[in-house]
């Protein structure tokens, strides 16, 4: 639980980003939970120090849920949160396929398009590990996201070959 001064909003955003980046599940505004893991405990202690140094308040509690149903419900909420991110990732993969398809359709097989789409593929490559780091309870969407990334890489490889051929550098 934490409370930060309303102004400036930068500290509030900083705290929110840190917690979401670690996979925190918000139960309500300024109240979130994370599983008890050594690495997270250290991060939280450092964040608590940042919050208090900025004039805010923070309390860290270790809780034990002894009801299996309640625990399963909480784990399920963590998994749903991660699956939402995986779904967003899958949408971006579909967008890349659509872009490559459109460029092929209009015959825009240029190095500029190759470079632009490679940048998009690289964003996907760097984004998926970040989602996985926040996926604290192995949500189902990960395997589908891995397959979607592989399909993007294959589609991009084919597009690359088509660009090289169009530019007269084919093998």
PDB file of C-alpha atoms in Angstrom:
ATOM      1  CA  UNK A   1       0.000   0.000   0.000  1.00  0.00           C
ATOM      2  CA  UNK A   2       1.286   3.414  -0.792  1.00  0.00           C
ATOM      3  CA  UNK A   3       0.325   7.044  -0.875  1.00  0.00           C
ATOM      4  CA  UNK A   4       2.262   9.634  -2.827  1.00  0.00           C
ATOM      5  CA  UNK A   5       1.712  13.383  -3.048  1.00  0.00           C
ATOM      6  CA  UNK A   6      -0.754  14.361  -5.775  1.00  0.00           C
ATOM      7  CA  UNK A   7       1.696  16.821  -7.300  1.00  0.00           C
ATOM      8  CA  UNK A   8       3.883  16.410  -9.153  1.00  0.00           C
ATOM      9  CA  UNK A   9       2.276  13.426 -10.850  1.00  0.00           C
ATOM     10  CA  UNK A  10       5.664  12.103 -11.970  1.00  0.00           C
ATOM     11  CA  UNK A  11       6.192  10.220  -8.707  1.00  0.00           C
ATOM     12  CA  UNK A  12       2.764   8.577  -8.937  1.00  0.00           C
ATOM     13  CA  UNK A  13       3.487   7.492 -12.514  1.00  0.00           C
ATOM     14  CA  UNK A  14       6.971   6.292 -11.524  1.00  0.00           C
ATOM     15  CA  UNK A  15       5.582   4.100  -8.738  1.00  0.00           C
ATOM     16  CA  UNK A  16       2.788   2.734 -10.922  1.00  0.00           C
ATOM     17  CA  UNK A  17       5.211   1.874 -13.753  1.00  0.00           C
ATOM     18  CA  UNK A  18       7.633   0.139 -11.416  1.00  0.00           C
ATOM     19  CA  UNK A  19       4.918  -1.992  -9.842  1.00  0.00           C
ATOM     20  CA  UNK A  20       3.264  -2.865 -13.164  1.00  0.00           C
ATOM     21  CA  UNK A  21       6.697  -3.645 -14.608  1.00  0.00           C
ATOM     22  CA  UNK A  22       7.185  -6.243 -11.876  1.00  0.00           C
ATOM     23  CA  UNK A  23       3.772  -7.765 -12.592  1.00  0.00           C
ATOM     24  CA  UNK A  24       1.890  -6.314  -9.617  1.00  0.00           C
ATOM     25  CA  UNK A  25      -1.832  -6.915  -9.462  1.00  0.00           C
ATOM     26  CA  UNK A  26      -3.755  -3.865  -8.284  1.00  0.00           C
ATOM     27  CA  UNK A  27      -6.566  -4.706  -5.875  1.00  0.00           C
ATOM     28  CA  UNK A  28      -7.587  -1.061  -5.695  1.00  0.00           C
ATOM     29  CA  UNK A  29      -5.914   2.288  -6.183  1.00  0.00           C
ATOM     30  CA  UNK A  30      -2.496   2.275  -4.491  1.00  0.00           C
ATOM     31  CA  UNK A  31      -2.985  -1.261  -3.134  1.00  0.00           C
ATOM     32  CA  UNK A  32      -1.368  -4.100  -5.007  1.00  0.00           C
ATOM     33  CA  UNK A  33      -0.040  -7.588  -4.449  1.00  0.00           C
ATOM     34  CA  UNK A  34       2.939  -9.529  -5.669  1.00  0.00           C
ATOM     35  CA  UNK A  35       4.056 -13.062  -4.843  1.00  0.00           C
ATOM     36  CA  UNK A  36       6.650 -13.399  -2.116  1.00  0.00           C
ATOM     37  CA  UNK A  37       9.925 -13.722  -4.007  1.00  0.00           C
ATOM     38  CA  UNK A  38      13.348 -12.579  -2.890  1.00  0.00           C
ATOM     39  CA  UNK A  39      14.032 -10.417  -5.966  1.00  0.00           C
ATOM     40  CA  UNK A  40      10.657  -8.688  -5.679  1.00  0.00           C
ATOM     41  CA  UNK A  41      11.133  -8.083  -1.960  1.00  0.00           C
ATOM     42  CA  UNK A  42      14.356  -6.209  -2.656  1.00  0.00           C
ATOM     43  CA  UNK A  43      12.732  -4.128  -5.411  1.00  0.00           C
ATOM     44  CA  UNK A  44       9.814  -3.287  -3.134  1.00  0.00           C
ATOM     45  CA  UNK A  45      12.106  -2.220  -0.295  1.00  0.00           C
ATOM     46  CA  UNK A  46      13.933   0.121  -2.676  1.00  0.00           C
ATOM     47  CA  UNK A  47      10.645   1.486  -4.023  1.00  0.00           C
ATOM     48  CA  UNK A  48       9.389   2.071  -0.487  1.00  0.00           C
ATOM     49  CA  UNK A  49      12.532   4.120   0.209  1.00  0.00           C
ATOM     50  CA  UNK A  50      11.938   6.126  -2.996  1.00  0.00           C
ATOM     51  CA  UNK A  51       8.324   6.792  -2.015  1.00  0.00           C
ATOM     52  CA  UNK A  52       9.170   7.981   1.498  1.00  0.00           C
ATOM     53  CA  UNK A  53      12.073  10.081   0.210  1.00  0.00           C
ATOM     54  CA  UNK A  54       9.561  11.785  -2.088  1.00  0.00           C
ATOM     55  CA  UNK A  55       7.261  12.674   0.798  1.00  0.00           C
ATOM     56  CA  UNK A  56       4.919   9.714   0.471  1.00  0.00           C
ATOM     57  CA  UNK A  57       4.019   6.749   2.602  1.00  0.00           C
ATOM     58  CA  UNK A  58       4.400   3.056   1.883  1.00  0.00           C
ATOM     59  CA  UNK A  59       3.710  -0.106   3.804  1.00  0.00           C
ATOM     60  CA  UNK A  60       4.869  -3.576   2.824  1.00  0.00           C
ATOM     61  CA  UNK A  61       2.946  -6.517   4.193  1.00  0.00           C
ATOM     62  CA  UNK A  62       3.580 -10.198   3.822  1.00  0.00           C
ATOM     63  CA  UNK A  63       0.283 -12.032   3.767  1.00  0.00           C
ATOM     64  CA  UNK A  64      -0.531 -15.696   3.835  1.00  0.00           C
ATOM     65  CA  UNK A  65      -3.711 -16.877   2.169  1.00  0.00           C
ATOM     66  CA  UNK A  66      -4.772 -20.101   3.817  1.00  0.00           C
ATOM     67  CA  UNK A  67      -7.904 -20.601   1.736  1.00  0.00           C
ATOM     68  CA  UNK A  68      -7.034 -22.524  -1.451  1.00  0.00           C
ATOM     69  CA  UNK A  69     -10.023 -21.040  -3.308  1.00  0.00           C
ATOM     70  CA  UNK A  70      -8.972 -17.485  -2.477  1.00  0.00           C
ATOM     71  CA  UNK A  71      -5.388 -18.221  -3.470  1.00  0.00           C
ATOM     72  CA  UNK A  72      -6.504 -19.811  -6.762  1.00  0.00           C
ATOM     73  CA  UNK A  73      -8.707 -16.796  -7.503  1.00  0.00           C
ATOM     74  CA  UNK A  74      -5.775 -14.433  -6.964  1.00  0.00           C
ATOM     75  CA  UNK A  75      -3.468 -16.536  -9.154  1.00  0.00           C
ATOM     76  CA  UNK A  76      -6.179 -16.559 -11.815  1.00  0.00           C
ATOM     77  CA  UNK A  77      -6.334 -12.742 -11.730  1.00  0.00           C
ATOM     78  CA  UNK A  78      -2.551 -12.570 -12.204  1.00  0.00           C
ATOM     79  CA  UNK A  79      -2.854 -14.946 -15.168  1.00  0.00           C
ATOM     80  CA  UNK A  80      -5.702 -12.937 -16.697  1.00  0.00           C
ATOM     81  CA  UNK A  81      -3.589  -9.788 -16.395  1.00  0.00           C
ATOM     82  CA  UNK A  82      -0.700 -11.465 -18.226  1.00  0.00           C
ATOM     83  CA  UNK A  83      -3.027 -12.962 -20.839  1.00  0.00           C
ATOM     84  CA  UNK A  84      -4.341  -9.474 -21.632  1.00  0.00           C
ATOM     85  CA  UNK A  85      -0.788  -8.431 -22.438  1.00  0.00           C
ATOM     86  CA  UNK A  86      -0.247 -11.545 -24.535  1.00  0.00           C
ATOM     87  CA  UNK A  87      -3.450 -10.747 -26.454  1.00  0.00           C
ATOM     88  CA  UNK A  88      -2.158  -7.240 -27.144  1.00  0.00           C
ATOM     89  CA  UNK A  89       1.116  -8.775 -28.317  1.00  0.00           C
ATOM     90  CA  UNK A  90      -0.783 -11.134 -30.641  1.00  0.00           C
ATOM     91  CA  UNK A  91      -2.626  -8.144 -32.078  1.00  0.00           C
ATOM     92  CA  UNK A  92       0.679  -6.463 -32.876  1.00  0.00           C
ATOM     93  CA  UNK A  93       1.853  -9.681 -34.549  1.00  0.00           C
ATOM     94  CA  UNK A  94      -1.280  -9.685 -36.705  1.00  0.00           C
ATOM     95  CA  UNK A  95      -0.591  -6.041 -37.580  1.00  0.00           C
ATOM     96  CA  UNK A  96       2.922  -6.937 -38.759  1.00  0.00           C
ATOM     97  CA  UNK A  97       1.579  -9.737 -40.972  1.00  0.00           C
ATOM     98  CA  UNK A  98      -1.025  -7.339 -42.398  1.00  0.00           C
ATOM     99  CA  UNK A  99       1.622  -4.710 -43.090  1.00  0.00           C
ATOM    100  CA  UNK A 100       3.881  -7.207 -44.871  1.00  0.00           C
ATOM    101  CA  UNK A 101       0.930  -8.531 -46.850  1.00  0.00           C
ATOM    102  CA  UNK A 102      -0.104  -5.029 -47.895  1.00  0.00           C
ATOM    103  CA  UNK A 103       3.444  -4.126 -48.984  1.00  0.00           C
ATOM    104  CA  UNK A 104       3.591  -7.296 -51.085  1.00  0.00           C
ATOM    105  CA  UNK A 105       0.183  -6.553 -52.595  1.00  0.00           C
ATOM    106  CA  UNK A 106       1.161  -3.061 -53.735  1.00  0.00           C
ATOM    107  CA  UNK A 107       4.644  -4.174 -54.768  1.00  0.00           C
ATOM    108  CA  UNK A 108       6.412  -1.941 -52.267  1.00  0.00           C
ATOM    109  CA  UNK A 109       9.404  -4.260 -51.875  1.00  0.00           C
ATOM    110  CA  UNK A 110      12.072  -1.724 -50.919  1.00  0.00           C
ATOM    111  CA  UNK A 111      14.915  -1.557 -48.460  1.00  0.00           C
ATOM    112  CA  UNK A 112      13.117   1.299 -46.675  1.00  0.00           C
ATOM    113  CA  UNK A 113      10.103  -0.975 -46.059  1.00  0.00           C
ATOM    114  CA  UNK A 114      12.412  -3.789 -45.032  1.00  0.00           C
ATOM    115  CA  UNK A 115      14.100  -1.542 -42.480  1.00  0.00           C
ATOM    116  CA  UNK A 116      10.782  -0.207 -41.160  1.00  0.00           C
ATOM    117  CA  UNK A 117       9.329  -3.684 -40.709  1.00  0.00           C
ATOM    118  CA  UNK A 118      12.520  -5.013 -39.178  1.00  0.00           C
ATOM    119  CA  UNK A 119      12.191  -2.292 -36.530  1.00  0.00           C
ATOM    120  CA  UNK A 120       8.642  -3.492 -35.813  1.00  0.00           C
ATOM    121  CA  UNK A 121       9.838  -7.091 -35.548  1.00  0.00           C
ATOM    122  CA  UNK A 122      12.613  -6.027 -33.176  1.00  0.00           C
ATOM    123  CA  UNK A 123      10.016  -4.287 -30.976  1.00  0.00           C
ATOM    124  CA  UNK A 124       8.090  -7.561 -30.785  1.00  0.00           C
ATOM    125  CA  UNK A 125      11.283  -9.467 -29.989  1.00  0.00           C
ATOM    126  CA  UNK A 126      12.096  -7.144 -27.085  1.00  0.00           C
ATOM    127  CA  UNK A 127       8.509  -6.840 -25.844  1.00  0.00           C
ATOM    128  CA  UNK A 128       7.745 -10.548 -25.368  1.00  0.00           C
ATOM    129  CA  UNK A 129      10.482 -11.174 -22.751  1.00  0.00           C
ATOM    130  CA  UNK A 130       9.203  -8.166 -20.789  1.00  0.00           C
ATOM    131  CA  UNK A 131       5.689  -9.584 -20.762  1.00  0.00           C
ATOM    132  CA  UNK A 132       7.098 -12.966 -19.730  1.00  0.00           C
ATOM    133  CA  UNK A 133       8.962 -11.351 -16.820  1.00  0.00           C
ATOM    134  CA  UNK A 134       5.656  -9.909 -15.577  1.00  0.00           C
ATOM    135  CA  UNK A 135       3.870 -13.234 -16.092  1.00  0.00           C
ATOM    136  CA  UNK A 136       4.413 -14.456 -12.543  1.00  0.00           C
ATOM    137  CA  UNK A 137       2.115 -17.504 -12.742  1.00  0.00           C
ATOM    138  CA  UNK A 138       2.668 -18.897 -16.259  1.00  0.00           C
ATOM    139  CA  UNK A 139      -0.416 -17.669 -18.063  1.00  0.00           C
ATOM    140  CA  UNK A 140      -1.603 -19.751 -21.012  1.00  0.00           C
ATOM    141  CA  UNK A 141      -1.008 -17.007 -23.577  1.00  0.00           C
ATOM    142  CA  UNK A 142       2.772 -17.366 -23.530  1.00  0.00           C
ATOM    143  CA  UNK A 143       2.989 -20.420 -25.796  1.00  0.00           C
ATOM    144  CA  UNK A 144       0.686 -18.790 -28.343  1.00  0.00           C
ATOM    145  CA  UNK A 145       2.776 -15.608 -28.222  1.00  0.00           C
ATOM    146  CA  UNK A 146       5.992 -17.582 -28.838  1.00  0.00           C
ATOM    147  CA  UNK A 147       4.423 -19.244 -31.874  1.00  0.00           C
ATOM    148  CA  UNK A 148       3.134 -15.907 -33.160  1.00  0.00           C
ATOM    149  CA  UNK A 149       6.608 -14.368 -32.864  1.00  0.00           C
ATOM    150  CA  UNK A 150       8.120 -17.301 -34.772  1.00  0.00           C
ATOM    151  CA  UNK A 151       5.506 -16.819 -37.502  1.00  0.00           C
ATOM    152  CA  UNK A 152       6.377 -13.111 -37.685  1.00  0.00           C
ATOM    153  CA  UNK A 153      10.059 -13.948 -38.023  1.00  0.00           C
ATOM    154  CA  UNK A 154       9.334 -16.403 -40.848  1.00  0.00           C
ATOM    155  CA  UNK A 155       7.063 -13.923 -42.616  1.00  0.00           C
ATOM    156  CA  UNK A 156       9.693 -11.206 -42.271  1.00  0.00           C
ATOM    157  CA  UNK A 157      12.386 -13.558 -43.601  1.00  0.00           C
ATOM    158  CA  UNK A 158      10.244 -14.249 -46.658  1.00  0.00           C
ATOM    159  CA  UNK A 159       9.615 -10.526 -47.099  1.00  0.00           C
ATOM    160  CA  UNK A 160      13.383  -9.903 -46.870  1.00  0.00           C
ATOM    161  CA  UNK A 161      14.036 -12.431 -49.609  1.00  0.00           C
ATOM    162  CA  UNK A 162      11.349 -10.813 -51.765  1.00  0.00           C
ATOM    163  CA  UNK A 163      12.907  -7.365 -51.255  1.00  0.00           C
ATOM    164  CA  UNK A 164      16.385  -8.629 -52.155  1.00  0.00           C
ATOM    165  CA  UNK A 165      14.996 -10.293 -55.258  1.00  0.00           C
ATOM    166  CA  UNK A 166      13.077  -7.143 -56.264  1.00  0.00           C
ATOM    167  CA  UNK A 167      16.241  -5.104 -55.756  1.00  0.00           C
ATOM    168  CA  UNK A 168      18.203  -7.520 -57.949  1.00  0.00           C
ATOM    169  CA  UNK A 169      20.231  -9.003 -55.109  1.00  0.00           C
ATOM    170  CA  UNK A 170      18.417 -12.350 -54.971  1.00  0.00           C
ATOM    171  CA  UNK A 171      20.305 -15.540 -54.330  1.00  0.00           C
TER     172      UNK A 171
END
